[in-house]
Structures are given as structure tokens and as C-alpha cells.
């Protein structure tokens, strides 16, 4: 799962961000950087990853 670090992702709301941290307690819902914001997908259950854009 750590190999996903640094990959860009598209979220269910259409925003694009970068995976910056894989959380041990919920590895399928990482911390994503979107511009100047950080979105913890483990806390924002209404959001999810639609697509991973490989580096």
C-alpha cells in the first residue's frame, strides 16, 4: 500500500489530489493533499477515490 504514496487521485467530488500519507488504521482511506488543503478520507466518509493516476 505504501507504493501508492505520491500518486495523484481523483475523488468522488471531482477534485484531484495527491496521496501523502497511508493511515495504518484505515489504509484504503489515505490523507490526500488538494492544493493547500489536506483531506483525511478516513474522517470524510462521504468522499472516496474514484481513480488513481500512476506516477
CSV table of N, CA, C and O in Angstrom, one decimal, residues 13-35:
chain,number,residue,atom,x,y,z
A,13,UNK,N,-15.9,13.7,-5.6
A,13,UNK,CA,-16.4,15.1,-5.8
A,13,UNK,C,-15.8,15.7,-7.0
A,13,UNK,O,-16.0,16.9,-7.3
A,14,UNK,N,-14.9,15.0,-7.7
A,14,UNK,CA,-14.2,15.5,-8.9
A,14,UNK,C,-12.9,16.2,-8.7
A,14,UNK,O,-12.2,16.5,-9.6
A,15,UNK,N,-12.6,16.5,-7.4
A,15,UNK,CA,-11.3,17.1,-7.1
A,15,UNK,C,-10.1,16.1,-7.3
A,15,UNK,O,-10.3,14.9,-7.2
A,16,UNK,N,-9.0,16.7,-7.7
A,16,UNK,CA,-7.8,15.9,-7.9
A,16,UNK,C,-6.8,16.3,-6.8
A,16,UNK,O,-6.6,17.4,-6.5
A,17,UNK,N,-6.1,15.2,-6.2
A,17,UNK,CA,-5.1,15.5,-5.2
A,17,UNK,C,-4.1,14.4,-5.2
A,17,UNK,O,-4.0,13.6,-6.1
A,18,UNK,N,-3.2,14.5,-4.2
A,18,UNK,CA,-2.0,13.6,-4.1
A,18,UNK,C,-2.0,12.9,-2.8
A,18,UNK,O,-2.2,13.5,-1.8
A,19,UNK,N,-1.8,11.6,-2.8
A,19,UNK,CA,-1.8,10.8,-1.6
A,19,UNK,C,-0.5,11.1,-0.9
A,19,UNK,O,0.6,11.0,-1.5
A,20,UNK,N,-0.6,11.6,0.3
A,20,UNK,CA,0.7,11.9,1.1
A,20,UNK,C,0.9,11.1,2.3
A,20,UNK,O,2.0,11.1,2.8
A,21,UNK,N,-0.1,10.4,2.8
A,21,UNK,CA,0.1,9.5,3.9
A,21,UNK,C,-0.9,8.4,3.9
A,21,UNK,O,-2.1,8.6,3.7
A,22,UNK,N,-0.4,7.2,4.1
A,22,UNK,CA,-1.3,6.0,4.2
A,22,UNK,C,-1.5,5.7,5.7
A,22,UNK,O,-0.5,5.6,6.4
A,23,UNK,N,-2.7,5.8,6.2
A,23,UNK,CA,-3.0,5.6,7.6
A,23,UNK,C,-3.1,4.2,8.0
A,23,UNK,O,-3.8,3.4,7.3
A,24,UNK,N,-2.4,3.8,9.1
A,24,UNK,CA,-2.3,2.4,9.5
A,24,UNK,C,-3.7,1.9,9.9
A,24,UNK,O,-4.0,0.7,9.6
A,25,UNK,N,-4.5,2.7,10.5
A,25,UNK,CA,-5.8,2.3,11.0
A,25,UNK,C,-6.9,2.2,9.8
A,25,UNK,O,-7.9,1.6,10.0
A,26,UNK,N,-6.6,2.8,8.7
A,26,UNK,CA,-7.6,2.7,7.5
A,26,UNK,C,-6.8,2.9,6.2
A,26,UNK,O,-6.9,4.0,5.6
A,27,UNK,N,-6.0,1.9,5.8
A,27,UNK,CA,-5.1,2.1,4.7
A,27,UNK,C,-5.8,2.4,3.3
A,27,UNK,O,-5.2,2.9,2.4
A,28,UNK,N,-7.1,2.1,3.2
A,28,UNK,CA,-7.8,2.3,1.9
A,28,UNK,C,-8.4,3.7,1.9
A,28,UNK,O,-9.0,4.1,0.9
A,29,UNK,N,-8.2,4.5,3.0
A,29,UNK,CA,-8.7,5.9,3.0
A,29,UNK,C,-7.6,6.8,3.5
A,29,UNK,O,-7.5,7.2,4.6
A,30,UNK,N,-6.7,7.2,2.6
A,30,UNK,CA,-5.5,7.9,2.9
A,30,UNK,C,-5.7,9.4,3.2
A,30,UNK,O,-6.8,9.9,3.0
A,31,UNK,N,-4.6,10.1,3.6
A,31,UNK,CA,-4.6,11.5,3.7
A,31,UNK,C,-4.2,12.0,2.3
A,31,UNK,O,-3.2,11.6,1.7
A,32,UNK,N,-5.0,13.0,1.8
A,32,UNK,CA,-4.8,13.5,0.4
A,32,UNK,C,-4.6,15.0,0.5
A,32,UNK,O,-5.3,15.7,1.2
A,33,UNK,N,-3.6,15.5,-0.3
A,33,UNK,CA,-3.3,16.9,-0.4
A,33,UNK,C,-4.0,17.4,-1.6
A,33,UNK,O,-3.8,16.9,-2.7
A,34,UNK,N,-4.8,18.4,-1.4
A,34,UNK,CA,-5.5,19.1,-2.5
A,34,UNK,C,-5.2,20.6,-2.4
A,34,UNK,O,-5.8,21.3,-1.6
A,35,UNK,N,-4.4,21.1,-3.3
A,35,UNK,CA,-3.9,22.5,-3.2
A,35,UNK,C,-3.3,22.7,-1.9
A,35,UNK,O,-2.3,22.1,-1.5
